[in-house]
PDB file of C-alpha atoms in Angstrom:
ATOM      1  CA  PRO A   1      33.152 -11.030  44.729  1.00 46.00           C
ATOM      2  CA  VAL A   2      32.296  -8.270  42.121  1.00 42.00           C
ATOM      3  CA  PRO A   3      29.344  -6.244  43.092  1.00 47.00           C
ATOM      4  CA  ILE A   4      26.689  -6.938  40.748  1.00 45.00           C
ATOM      5  CA  PHE A   5      26.326  -3.333  39.892  1.00 45.00           C
ATOM      6  CA  LEU A   6      29.849  -3.198  38.581  1.00 44.00           C
ATOM      7  CA  LEU A   7      29.052  -6.255  36.577  1.00 41.00           C
ATOM      8  CA  LEU A   8      26.037  -4.888  35.035  1.00 42.00           C
ATOM      9  CA  SER A   9      27.831  -1.681  34.092  1.00 45.00           C
ATOM     10  CA  LEU A  10      30.597  -3.388  32.494  1.00 44.00           C
ATOM     11  CA  ILE A  11      28.010  -5.748  30.288  1.00 41.00           C
ATOM     12  CA  LEU A  12      25.892  -2.519  29.401  1.00 43.00           C
ATOM     13  CA  ALA A  13      29.056  -0.725  28.210  1.00 42.00           C
ATOM     14  CA  GLY A  14      29.972  -3.953  26.018  1.00 40.00           C
ATOM     15  CA  CYS A  15      26.284  -3.907  24.699  1.00 37.00           C
ATOM     16  CA  ASN A  16      26.430  -0.582  23.824  1.00 36.00           C
ATOM     17  CA  THR A  17      25.853   0.335  20.078  1.00 31.00           C
ATOM     18  CA  GLY A  18      26.047   3.188  17.353  1.00 33.00           C
ATOM     19  CA  GLY A  19      27.235   6.587  17.912  1.00 35.00           C
ATOM     20  CA  PRO A  20      30.558   8.008  18.957  1.00 35.00           C
ATOM     21  CA  GLY A  21      31.678   6.434  21.988  1.00 37.00           C
ATOM     22  CA  SER A  22      29.692   3.431  21.309  1.00 38.00           C
ATOM     23  CA  SER A  23      31.488   0.697  23.284  1.00 47.00           C
ATOM     24  CA  ALA A  24      33.958   0.718  26.194  1.00 57.00           C
ATOM     25  CA  GLU A  25      37.764   0.466  24.958  1.00 64.00           C
ATOM     26  CA  GLY A  26      39.004  -0.438  28.278  1.00 73.00           C
ATOM     27  CA  SER A  27      39.377   0.241  31.810  1.00 82.00           C
ATOM     28  CA  SER A  28      41.785   2.141  34.360  1.00 83.00           C
ATOM     29  CA  SER A  29      42.329   2.330  37.709  1.00 91.00           C
ATOM     30  CA  CYS A  30      42.711   5.956  39.105  1.00 97.00           C
ATOM     31  CA  ARG A  31      42.022   8.422  41.856  1.00 98.00           C
ATOM     32  CA  VAL A  32      39.945  11.527  42.041  1.00 98.00           C
ATOM     33  CA  ARG A  33      41.887  14.765  41.933  1.00 98.00           C
ATOM     34  CA  THR A  34      39.373  17.459  41.360  1.00 98.00           C
ATOM     35  CA  ILE A  35      35.518  17.690  40.530  1.00 98.00           C
ATOM     36  CA  ILE A  36      35.360  20.355  37.739  1.00 97.00           C
ATOM     37  CA  ASP A  37      31.740  20.241  37.469  1.00 97.00           C
ATOM     38  CA  GLY A  38      28.734  17.779  37.367  1.00 96.00           C
ATOM     39  CA  ASP A  39      29.843  15.798  34.430  1.00 97.00           C
ATOM     40  CA  SER A  40      33.640  16.555  34.486  1.00 98.00           C
ATOM     41  CA  ILE A  41      36.643  15.415  36.791  1.00 98.00           C
ATOM     42  CA  LEU A  42      40.439  15.470  37.224  1.00 98.00           C
ATOM     43  CA  ALA A  43      41.862  12.080  37.622  1.00 98.00           C
ATOM     44  CA  GLU A  44      45.112  10.698  38.314  1.00 98.00           C
ATOM     45  CA  CYS A  45      45.852   7.268  36.470  1.00 96.00           C
ATOM     46  CA  ASP A  46      49.547   5.726  36.509  1.00 94.00           C
ATOM     47  CA  GLY A  47      50.789   9.025  37.941  1.00 95.00           C
ATOM     48  CA  GLN A  48      49.391  11.044  34.844  1.00 96.00           C
ATOM     49  CA  ARG A  49      46.574  13.668  35.408  1.00 97.00           C
ATOM     50  CA  SER A  50      43.963  13.122  32.880  1.00 96.00           C
ATOM     51  CA  GLN A  51      40.436  15.138  32.352  1.00 98.00           C
ATOM     52  CA  VAL A  52      37.472  12.799  32.256  1.00 98.00           C
ATOM     53  CA  ARG A  53      34.124  13.550  30.834  1.00 98.00           C
ATOM     54  CA  LEU A  54      31.397  11.490  32.268  1.00 98.00           C
ATOM     55  CA  TYR A  55      29.988   9.232  29.420  1.00 98.00           C
ATOM     56  CA  CYS A  56      26.037   9.283  28.686  1.00 97.00           C
ATOM     57  CA  ILE A  57      25.330  12.389  30.900  1.00 97.00           C
ATOM     58  CA  ASP A  58      25.043  16.132  30.513  1.00 94.00           C
ATOM     59  CA  ALA A  59      25.064  18.156  33.550  1.00 94.00           C
ATOM     60  CA  PRO A  60      23.813  21.842  34.035  1.00 91.00           C
ATOM     61  CA  GLU A  61      26.628  24.086  33.169  1.00 86.00           C
ATOM     62  CA  MET A  62      28.131  26.237  36.012  1.00 82.00           C
ATOM     63  CA  LYS A  63      26.602  29.394  35.013  1.00 83.00           C
ATOM     64  CA  GLN A  64      23.149  27.835  34.989  1.00 78.00           C
ATOM     65  CA  ARG A  65      22.114  28.505  38.367  1.00 77.00           C
ATOM     66  CA  PRO A  66      21.409  27.125  40.983  1.00 80.00           C
ATOM     67  CA  TRP A  67      21.604  23.901  38.835  1.00 86.00           C
ATOM     68  CA  GLY A  68      25.059  23.799  37.832  1.00 86.00           C
ATOM     69  CA  GLY A  69      26.550  24.302  41.567  1.00 93.00           C
ATOM     70  CA  GLU A  70      24.184  21.863  42.689  1.00 94.00           C
ATOM     71  CA  SER A  71      25.151  19.357  39.964  1.00 96.00           C
ATOM     72  CA  ARG A  72      28.995  19.690  40.894  1.00 97.00           C
ATOM     73  CA  LYS A  73      28.164  19.278  44.668  1.00 97.00           C
ATOM     74  CA  ALA A  74      26.311  16.009  43.935  1.00 97.00           C
ATOM     75  CA  LEU A  75      29.174  14.921  41.965  1.00 98.00           C
ATOM     76  CA  ALA A  76      31.499  15.727  44.852  1.00 98.00           C
ATOM     77  CA  ARG A  77      29.472  13.896  47.509  1.00 98.00           C
ATOM     78  CA  LEU A  78      29.679  10.912  45.429  1.00 98.00           C
ATOM     79  CA  LEU A  79      33.445  10.945  44.299  1.00 98.00           C
ATOM     80  CA  ARG A  80      35.802  12.723  47.011  1.00 98.00           C
ATOM     81  CA  ARG A  81      39.308  13.831  46.651  1.00 97.00           C
ATOM     82  CA  ASN A  82      41.726  10.697  46.242  1.00 98.00           C
ATOM     83  CA  ASP A  83      38.829   8.235  45.989  1.00 98.00           C
ATOM     84  CA  SER A  84      39.914   4.872  44.050  1.00 98.00           C
ATOM     85  CA  ILE A  85      37.948   4.902  40.999  1.00 98.00           C
ATOM     86  CA  THR A  86      37.804   2.794  37.785  1.00 98.00           C
ATOM     87  CA  LEU A  87      37.178   4.397  34.536  1.00 97.00           C
ATOM     88  CA  LEU A  88      35.191   2.421  32.090  1.00 97.00           C
ATOM     89  CA  VAL A  89      36.776   4.413  28.814  1.00 96.00           C
ATOM     90  CA  HIS A  90      34.371   4.759  25.875  1.00 96.00           C
ATOM     91  CA  ASP A  91      36.064   7.219  23.776  1.00 96.00           C
ATOM     92  CA  VAL A  92      38.414  10.354  23.682  1.00 96.00           C
ATOM     93  CA  ASP A  93      36.680  13.676  22.995  1.00 96.00           C
ATOM     94  CA  ARG A  94      37.703  16.484  20.733  1.00 95.00           C
ATOM     95  CA  TYR A  95      39.181  18.077  23.835  1.00 95.00           C
ATOM     96  CA  GLY A  96      41.441  15.389  24.564  1.00 96.00           C
ATOM     97  CA  ARG A  97      39.233  14.187  27.449  1.00 97.00           C
ATOM     98  CA  GLN A  98      38.560  10.515  28.226  1.00 97.00           C
ATOM     99  CA  VAL A  99      35.022   9.801  28.196  1.00 97.00           C
ATOM    100  CA  ALA A 100      34.155   7.493  30.574  1.00 98.00           C
ATOM    101  CA  GLU A 101      31.844   5.709  33.135  1.00 98.00           C
ATOM    102  CA  VAL A 102      33.209   6.321  36.562  1.00 98.00           C
ATOM    103  CA  ILE A 103      32.737   3.274  39.034  1.00 98.00           C
ATOM    104  CA  HIS A 104      33.438   3.885  42.753  1.00 98.00           C
ATOM    105  CA  ASP A 105      32.758   1.176  45.477  1.00 97.00           C
ATOM    106  CA  GLY A 106      30.633  -0.576  42.864  1.00 97.00           C
ATOM    107  CA  MET A 107      28.437   2.565  42.173  1.00 98.00           C
ATOM    108  CA  ASN A 108      28.474   3.910  38.625  1.00 98.00           C
ATOM    109  CA  ALA A 109      28.543   7.810  39.617  1.00 98.00           C
ATOM    110  CA  ASN A 110      27.314   8.605  36.044  1.00 98.00           C
ATOM    111  CA  LEU A 111      24.229   6.662  36.473  1.00 98.00           C
ATOM    112  CA  GLU A 112      23.637   7.910  40.048  1.00 98.00           C
ATOM    113  CA  MET A 113      23.940  11.320  38.831  1.00 98.00           C
ATOM    114  CA  VAL A 114      21.072  10.943  36.373  1.00 98.00           C
ATOM    115  CA  ARG A 115      19.078   9.031  38.791  1.00 98.00           C
ATOM    116  CA  SER A 116      19.538  11.637  41.285  1.00 97.00           C
ATOM    117  CA  GLY A 117      18.180  14.278  39.056  1.00 95.00           C
ATOM    118  CA  ASN A 118      21.535  16.188  38.897  1.00 95.00           C
ATOM    119  CA  ALA A 119      22.148  15.211  35.356  1.00 96.00           C
ATOM    120  CA  ALA A 120      20.383  14.570  32.136  1.00 94.00           C
ATOM    121  CA  VAL A 121      20.840  11.722  29.554  1.00 96.00           C
ATOM    122  CA  TYR A 122      23.090  12.913  26.730  1.00 94.00           C
ATOM    123  CA  ARG A 123      21.071  11.614  24.099  1.00 92.00           C
ATOM    124  CA  HIS A 124      23.212  12.419  21.114  1.00 90.00           C
ATOM    125  CA  PHE A 125      25.874  10.318  22.575  1.00 91.00           C
ATOM    126  CA  CYS A 126      24.014   7.579  24.809  1.00 96.00           C
ATOM    127  CA  ARG A 127      22.260   4.306  23.777  1.00 92.00           C
ATOM    128  CA  LEU A 128      22.446   2.563  27.113  1.00 96.00           C
ATOM    129  CA  GLU A 129      18.746   2.051  28.396  1.00 98.00           C
ATOM    130  CA  ALA A 130      19.617   1.992  32.085  1.00 98.00           C
ATOM    131  CA  TYR A 131      20.254   5.754  31.714  1.00 98.00           C
ATOM    132  CA  TYR A 132      17.074   6.690  30.262  1.00 98.00           C
ATOM    133  CA  ALA A 133      15.276   4.642  32.863  1.00 98.00           C
ATOM    134  CA  ALA A 134      16.878   6.383  35.589  1.00 98.00           C
ATOM    135  CA  GLU A 135      16.122   9.760  33.834  1.00 96.00           C
ATOM    136  CA  GLU A 136      12.458   8.931  33.724  1.00 97.00           C
ATOM    137  CA  SER A 137      12.247   7.773  37.340  1.00 97.00           C
ATOM    138  CA  ALA A 138      13.952  11.157  38.141  1.00 96.00           C
ATOM    139  CA  ARG A 139      11.555  13.219  36.006  1.00 93.00           C
ATOM    140  CA  GLN A 140       8.491  11.050  37.690  1.00 96.00           C
ATOM    141  CA  ALA A 141       9.907  11.932  41.308  1.00 96.00           C
ATOM    142  CA  ARG A 142      10.674  15.498  40.242  1.00 94.00           C
ATOM    143  CA  ARG A 143      14.299  15.096  41.573  1.00 95.00           C
ATOM    144  CA  GLY A 144      16.820  17.564  41.072  1.00 92.00           C
ATOM    145  CA  VAL A 145      16.608  19.660  37.945  1.00 89.00           C
ATOM    146  CA  TRP A 146      13.092  17.995  37.006  1.00 91.00           C
ATOM    147  CA  GLU A 147      11.884  19.662  40.297  1.00 90.00           C
ATOM    148  CA  LYS A 148      10.620  22.504  37.893  1.00 82.00           C
ATOM    149  CA  GLU A 149       9.436  22.927  34.285  1.00 77.00           C
ATOM    150  CA  GLY A 150      11.820  24.550  31.815  1.00 62.00           C
ATOM    151  CA  LEU A 151      14.767  24.170  29.560  1.00 54.00           C
ATOM    152  CA  HIS A 152      17.298  24.158  32.420  1.00 54.00           C
ATOM    153  CA  GLN A 153      17.209  20.399  32.334  1.00 55.00           C
ATOM    154  CA  ALA A 154      18.826  20.259  29.040  1.00 63.00           C
ATOM    155  CA  PRO A 155      22.106  21.742  29.135  1.00 61.00           C
ATOM    156  CA  TRP A 156      22.778  21.335  25.507  1.00 54.00           C
ATOM    157  CA  HIS A 157      20.022  23.824  24.845  1.00 53.00           C
ATOM    158  CA  TRP A 158      21.350  26.162  26.945  1.00 50.00           C
ATOM    159  CA  ARG A 159      24.812  26.153  25.417  1.00 49.00           C
ATOM    160  CA  HIS A 160      23.477  26.745  22.128  1.00 54.00           C
ATOM    161  CA  ARG A 161      21.222  29.718  23.064  1.00 58.00           C
TER     162      ARG A 161
END
């Protein structure tokens, strides 16, 4: 049987409306090669290496200390080298990366990064309510980047400073 979380992710991906990358375009079976940072990985799909940007989330940049490193470590705990993953591809970004939800053993790694407070919802690109609910839960529990007040929770502000 298919894990309920995977089914929910597929349904939510199909129900997304509006904005760039607004609906899942397809899925691929791949393997994790490298965790680049808290919202990017290198995967191998059908013998081809592909950079993947995690859909709907924005993690602190590596230079945002200590949050960037903590976010990368959190993603590395969820996705280990050679893990089998499914990519629910929503788009290809301007850098040629696949923008996708990453599913491993029935867990949506993108959603888990938000739920654990190691990434924020990338509001400009995300219309999936589950991500907003996960972020609110992390904020209320003061997990990860929500532990302290400040602009470090919004990597998009930090990049444009």
